[in-house]
Amino acid sequence: MEAARSTQVIEKSAMPDKTTTAKQAKISATRFPLVHKLSTLADFRRWHKGMREALAASNRQAGAYEGWGKRWQKRLAAAECEKQMLEIEMQ
Protein backbone atom coordinates (compact mmCIF):
# COMPACT_ATOMS: atom_id res chain seq x y z
CA MET A 1 0.00 0.00 0.00
CA GLU A 2 2.87 2.38 0.88
CA ALA A 3 4.66 1.58 -2.39
CA ALA A 4 1.56 2.37 -4.42
CA ARG A 5 1.08 5.64 -2.55
CA SER A 6 4.73 6.71 -3.12
CA THR A 7 4.48 6.04 -6.88
CA GLN A 8 1.35 8.16 -7.05
CA VAL A 9 3.17 11.02 -5.37
CA ILE A 10 6.07 10.74 -7.83
CA GLU A 11 3.72 10.67 -10.80
CA LYS A 12 1.89 13.76 -9.55
CA SER A 13 5.12 15.66 -8.97
CA ALA A 14 6.42 14.70 -12.42
CA MET A 15 3.46 16.42 -14.04
CA PRO A 16 4.27 20.06 -14.81
CA ASP A 17 2.09 22.68 -13.20
CA LYS A 18 0.66 25.53 -15.19
CA THR A 19 2.32 27.91 -12.76
CA THR A 20 5.83 26.56 -13.45
CA THR A 21 5.38 26.80 -17.22
CA ALA A 22 4.10 30.34 -16.82
CA LYS A 23 7.17 31.22 -14.75
CA GLN A 24 9.48 29.64 -17.32
CA ALA A 25 7.80 31.56 -20.13
CA LYS A 26 8.92 34.88 -18.61
CA ILE A 27 12.48 34.37 -19.87
CA SER A 28 12.94 36.91 -22.64
CA ALA A 29 15.49 39.25 -24.17
CA THR A 30 14.32 42.13 -22.00
CA ARG A 31 14.90 40.18 -18.81
CA PHE A 32 18.18 38.57 -19.85
CA PRO A 33 19.71 40.76 -22.58
CA LEU A 34 23.22 39.32 -22.30
CA VAL A 35 22.07 35.73 -22.75
CA HIS A 36 19.98 36.80 -25.73
CA LYS A 37 22.94 38.65 -27.28
CA LEU A 38 25.27 35.70 -26.71
CA SER A 39 22.85 33.27 -28.32
CA THR A 40 22.40 35.67 -31.25
CA LEU A 41 26.18 35.97 -31.57
CA ALA A 42 26.56 32.19 -31.53
CA ASP A 43 23.98 31.87 -34.31
CA PHE A 44 25.73 34.63 -36.27
CA ARG A 45 29.15 32.98 -35.90
CA ARG A 46 27.72 29.60 -36.88
CA TRP A 47 26.17 31.14 -40.01
CA HIS A 48 29.42 32.89 -40.95
CA LYS A 49 31.40 29.68 -40.41
CA GLY A 50 29.07 27.92 -42.82
CA MET A 51 29.46 30.73 -45.34
CA ARG A 52 33.27 30.63 -45.08
CA GLU A 53 33.28 26.87 -45.60
CA ALA A 54 30.98 27.23 -48.61
CA LEU A 55 33.22 29.93 -50.10
CA ALA A 56 36.35 27.82 -49.61
CA ALA A 57 34.61 24.82 -51.17
CA SER A 58 33.47 26.81 -54.19
CA ASN A 59 36.94 28.31 -54.66
CA ARG A 60 38.45 24.85 -54.38
CA GLN A 61 36.12 23.54 -57.06
CA ALA A 62 36.88 26.52 -59.30
CA GLY A 63 40.62 25.97 -58.93
CA ALA A 64 41.30 29.32 -57.25
CA TYR A 65 42.47 27.70 -54.02
CA GLU A 66 45.96 26.26 -53.98
CA GLY A 67 47.00 23.93 -51.24
CA TRP A 68 50.14 24.45 -49.20
CA GLY A 69 51.92 21.73 -51.14
CA LYS A 70 51.53 23.56 -54.44
CA ARG A 71 52.65 26.85 -52.90
CA TRP A 72 55.85 25.33 -51.50
CA GLN A 73 56.55 23.50 -54.75
CA LYS A 74 56.35 26.81 -56.60
CA ARG A 75 58.58 28.53 -54.04
CA LEU A 76 61.13 25.72 -54.29
CA ALA A 77 61.09 25.89 -58.09
CA ALA A 78 61.53 29.68 -57.98
CA ALA A 79 64.45 29.35 -55.52
CA GLU A 80 66.14 26.71 -57.70
CA CYS A 81 65.65 28.88 -60.78
CA GLU A 82 67.19 31.87 -58.99
CA LYS A 83 70.12 29.70 -57.84
CA GLN A 84 70.76 28.54 -61.41
CA MET A 85 70.61 32.14 -62.67
CA LEU A 86 73.21 33.18 -60.08
CA GLU A 87 75.47 30.26 -61.05
CA ILE A 88 75.25 31.29 -64.70
CA GLU A 89 76.09 34.90 -63.83
CA MET A 90 79.11 33.82 -61.77
CA GLN A 91 80.63 31.90 -64.69
mmCIF file with all atom_site columns, C-alpha atoms in Angstrom:
data_model
loop_
_atom_site.group_PDB
_atom_site.id
_atom_site.type_symbol
_atom_site.label_atom_id
_atom_site.label_alt_id
_atom_site.label_comp_id
_atom_site.label_asym_id
_atom_site.label_entity_id
_atom_site.label_seq_id
_atom_site.pdbx_PDB_ins_code
_atom_site.Cartn_x
_atom_site.Cartn_y
_atom_site.Cartn_z
_atom_site.occupancy
_atom_site.B_iso_or_equiv
_atom_site.pdbx_formal_charge
_atom_site.auth_seq_id
_atom_site.auth_comp_id
_atom_site.auth_asym_id
_atom_site.auth_atom_id
_atom_site.pdbx_PDB_model_num
ATOM 1  C CA . MET A 1 1  ? 0.000  0.000  0.000   1.00 0.00 ? 1  MET A CA 1
ATOM 2  C CA . GLU A 1 2  ? 2.866  2.382  0.877   1.00 0.00 ? 2  GLU A CA 1
ATOM 3  C CA . ALA A 1 3  ? 4.657  1.579  -2.389  1.00 0.00 ? 3  ALA A CA 1
ATOM 4  C CA . ALA A 1 4  ? 1.559  2.374  -4.420  1.00 0.00 ? 4  ALA A CA 1
ATOM 5  C CA . ARG A 1 5  ? 1.079  5.643  -2.546  1.00 0.00 ? 5  ARG A CA 1
ATOM 6  C CA . SER A 1 6  ? 4.727  6.710  -3.120  1.00 0.00 ? 6  SER A CA 1
ATOM 7  C CA . THR A 1 7  ? 4.484  6.040  -6.877  1.00 0.00 ? 7  THR A CA 1
ATOM 8  C CA . GLN A 1 8  ? 1.354  8.160  -7.049  1.00 0.00 ? 8  GLN A CA 1
ATOM 9  C CA . VAL A 1 9  ? 3.174  11.024 -5.366  1.00 0.00 ? 9  VAL A CA 1
ATOM 10 C CA . ILE A 1 10 ? 6.067  10.738 -7.828  1.00 0.00 ? 10 ILE A CA 1
ATOM 11 C CA . GLU A 1 11 ? 3.720  10.674 -10.796 1.00 0.00 ? 11 GLU A CA 1
ATOM 12 C CA . LYS A 1 12 ? 1.891  13.760 -9.552  1.00 0.00 ? 12 LYS A CA 1
ATOM 13 C CA . SER A 1 13 ? 5.123  15.664 -8.969  1.00 0.00 ? 13 SER A CA 1
ATOM 14 C CA . ALA A 1 14 ? 6.424  14.703 -12.424 1.00 0.00 ? 14 ALA A CA 1
ATOM 15 C CA . MET A 1 15 ? 3.458  16.417 -14.042 1.00 0.00 ? 15 MET A CA 1
ATOM 16 C CA . PRO A 1 16 ? 4.269  20.056 -14.809 1.00 0.00 ? 16 PRO A CA 1
ATOM 17 C CA . ASP A 1 17 ? 2.085  22.678 -13.203 1.00 0.00 ? 17 ASP A CA 1
ATOM 18 C CA . LYS A 1 18 ? 0.662  25.530 -15.187 1.00 0.00 ? 18 LYS A CA 1
ATOM 19 C CA . THR A 1 19 ? 2.325  27.910 -12.755 1.00 0.00 ? 19 THR A CA 1
ATOM 20 C CA . THR A 1 20 ? 5.829  26.557 -13.452 1.00 0.00 ? 20 THR A CA 1
ATOM 21 C CA . THR A 1 21 ? 5.376  26.799 -17.216 1.00 0.00 ? 21 THR A CA 1
ATOM 22 C CA . ALA A 1 22 ? 4.105  30.341 -16.823 1.00 0.00 ? 22 ALA A CA 1
ATOM 23 C CA . LYS A 1 23 ? 7.174  31.216 -14.745 1.00 0.00 ? 23 LYS A CA 1
ATOM 24 C CA . GLN A 1 24 ? 9.480  29.638 -17.316 1.00 0.00 ? 24 GLN A CA 1
ATOM 25 C CA . ALA A 1 25 ? 7.798  31.556 -20.133 1.00 0.00 ? 25 ALA A CA 1
ATOM 26 C CA . LYS A 1 26 ? 8.917  34.884 -18.614 1.00 0.00 ? 26 LYS A CA 1
ATOM 27 C CA . ILE A 1 27 ? 12.482 34.368 -19.871 1.00 0.00 ? 27 ILE A CA 1
ATOM 28 C CA . SER A 1 28 ? 12.943 36.913 -22.643 1.00 0.00 ? 28 SER A CA 1
ATOM 29 C CA . ALA A 1 29 ? 15.494 39.250 -24.169 1.00 0.00 ? 29 ALA A CA 1
ATOM 30 C CA . THR A 1 30 ? 14.319 42.135 -21.999 1.00 0.00 ? 30 THR A CA 1
ATOM 31 C CA . ARG A 1 31 ? 14.898 40.177 -18.806 1.00 0.00 ? 31 ARG A CA 1
ATOM 32 C CA . PHE A 1 32 ? 18.177 38.569 -19.849 1.00 0.00 ? 32 PHE A CA 1
ATOM 33 C CA . PRO A 1 33 ? 19.706 40.759 -22.584 1.00 0.00 ? 33 PRO A CA 1
ATOM 34 C CA . LEU A 1 34 ? 23.225 39.323 -22.304 1.00 0.00 ? 34 LEU A CA 1
ATOM 35 C CA . VAL A 1 35 ? 22.065 35.734 -22.755 1.00 0.00 ? 35 VAL A CA 1
ATOM 36 C CA . HIS A 1 36 ? 19.983 36.801 -25.732 1.00 0.00 ? 36 HIS A CA 1
ATOM 37 C CA . LYS A 1 37 ? 22.937 38.652 -27.282 1.00 0.00 ? 37 LYS A CA 1
ATOM 38 C CA . LEU A 1 38 ? 25.272 35.704 -26.712 1.00 0.00 ? 38 LEU A CA 1
ATOM 39 C CA . SER A 1 39 ? 22.846 33.268 -28.322 1.00 0.00 ? 39 SER A CA 1
ATOM 40 C CA . THR A 1 40 ? 22.399 35.670 -31.250 1.00 0.00 ? 40 THR A CA 1
ATOM 41 C CA . LEU A 1 41 ? 26.175 35.974 -31.570 1.00 0.00 ? 41 LEU A CA 1
ATOM 42 C CA . ALA A 1 42 ? 26.557 32.191 -31.528 1.00 0.00 ? 42 ALA A CA 1
ATOM 43 C CA . ASP A 1 43 ? 23.975 31.871 -34.307 1.00 0.00 ? 43 ASP A CA 1
ATOM 44 C CA . PHE A 1 44 ? 25.729 34.627 -36.272 1.00 0.00 ? 44 PHE A CA 1
ATOM 45 C CA . ARG A 1 45 ? 29.152 32.978 -35.902 1.00 0.00 ? 45 ARG A CA 1
ATOM 46 C CA . ARG A 1 46 ? 27.724 29.596 -36.883 1.00 0.00 ? 46 ARG A CA 1
ATOM 47 C CA . TRP A 1 47 ? 26.165 31.144 -40.009 1.00 0.00 ? 47 TRP A CA 1
ATOM 48 C CA . HIS A 1 48 ? 29.425 32.888 -40.953 1.00 0.00 ? 48 HIS A CA 1
ATOM 49 C CA . LYS A 1 49 ? 31.399 29.677 -40.409 1.00 0.00 ? 49 LYS A CA 1
ATOM 50 C CA . GLY A 1 50 ? 29.071 27.915 -42.823 1.00 0.00 ? 50 GLY A CA 1
ATOM 51 C CA . MET A 1 51 ? 29.463 30.727 -45.342 1.00 0.00 ? 51 MET A CA 1
ATOM 52 C CA . ARG A 1 52 ? 33.274 30.629 -45.078 1.00 0.00 ? 52 ARG A CA 1
ATOM 53 C CA . GLU A 1 53 ? 33.278 26.866 -45.598 1.00 0.00 ? 53 GLU A CA 1
ATOM 54 C CA . ALA A 1 54 ? 30.977 27.229 -48.606 1.00 0.00 ? 54 ALA A CA 1
ATOM 55 C CA . LEU A 1 55 ? 33.218 29.927 -50.095 1.00 0.00 ? 55 LEU A CA 1
ATOM 56 C CA . ALA A 1 56 ? 36.346 27.818 -49.611 1.00 0.00 ? 56 ALA A CA 1
ATOM 57 C CA . ALA A 1 57 ? 34.609 24.817 -51.172 1.00 0.00 ? 57 ALA A CA 1
ATOM 58 C CA . SER A 1 58 ? 33.466 26.815 -54.192 1.00 0.00 ? 58 SER A CA 1
ATOM 59 C CA . ASN A 1 59 ? 36.935 28.309 -54.656 1.00 0.00 ? 59 ASN A CA 1
ATOM 60 C CA . ARG A 1 60 ? 38.452 24.846 -54.378 1.00 0.00 ? 60 ARG A CA 1
ATOM 61 C CA . GLN A 1 61 ? 36.121 23.545 -57.062 1.00 0.00 ? 61 GLN A CA 1
ATOM 62 C CA . ALA A 1 62 ? 36.881 26.525 -59.302 1.00 0.00 ? 62 ALA A CA 1
ATOM 63 C CA . GLY A 1 63 ? 40.619 25.972 -58.934 1.00 0.00 ? 63 GLY A CA 1
ATOM 64 C CA . ALA A 1 64 ? 41.304 29.317 -57.247 1.00 0.00 ? 64 ALA A CA 1
ATOM 65 C CA . TYR A 1 65 ? 42.471 27.701 -54.024 1.00 0.00 ? 65 TYR A CA 1
ATOM 66 C CA . GLU A 1 66 ? 45.964 26.265 -53.983 1.00 0.00 ? 66 GLU A CA 1
ATOM 67 C CA . GLY A 1 67 ? 47.003 23.927 -51.239 1.00 0.00 ? 67 GLY A CA 1
ATOM 68 C CA . TRP A 1 68 ? 50.138 24.455 -49.196 1.00 0.00 ? 68 TRP A CA 1
ATOM 69 C CA . GLY A 1 69 ? 51.925 21.730 -51.138 1.00 0.00 ? 69 GLY A CA 1
ATOM 70 C CA . LYS A 1 70 ? 51.526 23.556 -54.444 1.00 0.00 ? 70 LYS A CA 1
ATOM 71 C CA . ARG A 1 71 ? 52.651 26.849 -52.899 1.00 0.00 ? 71 ARG A CA 1
ATOM 72 C CA . TRP A 1 72 ? 55.846 25.328 -51.501 1.00 0.00 ? 72 TRP A CA 1
ATOM 73 C CA . GLN A 1 73 ? 56.551 23.504 -54.751 1.00 0.00 ? 73 GLN A CA 1
ATOM 74 C CA . LYS A 1 74 ? 56.351 26.813 -56.602 1.00 0.00 ? 74 LYS A CA 1
ATOM 75 C CA . ARG A 1 75 ? 58.580 28.531 -54.037 1.00 0.00 ? 75 ARG A CA 1
ATOM 76 C CA . LEU A 1 76 ? 61.129 25.722 -54.292 1.00 0.00 ? 76 LEU A CA 1
ATOM 77 C CA . ALA A 1 77 ? 61.086 25.888 -58.088 1.00 0.00 ? 77 ALA A CA 1
ATOM 78 C CA . ALA A 1 78 ? 61.533 29.675 -57.981 1.00 0.00 ? 78 ALA A CA 1
ATOM 79 C CA . ALA A 1 79 ? 64.449 29.351 -55.525 1.00 0.00 ? 79 ALA A CA 1
ATOM 80 C CA . GLU A 1 80 ? 66.143 26.715 -57.700 1.00 0.00 ? 80 GLU A CA 1
ATOM 81 C CA . CYS A 1 81 ? 65.653 28.877 -60.777 1.00 0.00 ? 81 CYS A CA 1
ATOM 82 C CA . GLU A 1 82 ? 67.190 31.870 -58.994 1.00 0.00 ? 82 GLU A CA 1
ATOM 83 C CA . LYS A 1 83 ? 70.116 29.704 -57.838 1.00 0.00 ? 83 LYS A CA 1
ATOM 84 C CA . GLN A 1 84 ? 70.759 28.539 -61.411 1.00 0.00 ? 84 GLN A CA 1
ATOM 85 C CA . MET A 1 85 ? 70.609 32.137 -62.674 1.00 0.00 ? 85 MET A CA 1
ATOM 86 C CA . LEU A 1 86 ? 73.211 33.175 -60.077 1.00 0.00 ? 86 LEU A CA 1
ATOM 87 C CA . GLU A 1 87 ? 75.469 30.262 -61.046 1.00 0.00 ? 87 GLU A CA 1
ATOM 88 C CA . ILE A 1 88 ? 75.245 31.289 -64.702 1.00 0.00 ? 88 ILE A CA 1
ATOM 89 C CA . GLU A 1 89 ? 76.087 34.902 -63.832 1.00 0.00 ? 89 GLU A CA 1
ATOM 90 C CA . MET A 1 90 ? 79.110 33.815 -61.773 1.00 0.00 ? 90 MET A CA 1
ATOM 91 C CA . GLN A 1 91 ? 80.634 31.897 -64.690 1.00 0.00 ? 91 GLN A CA 1
#
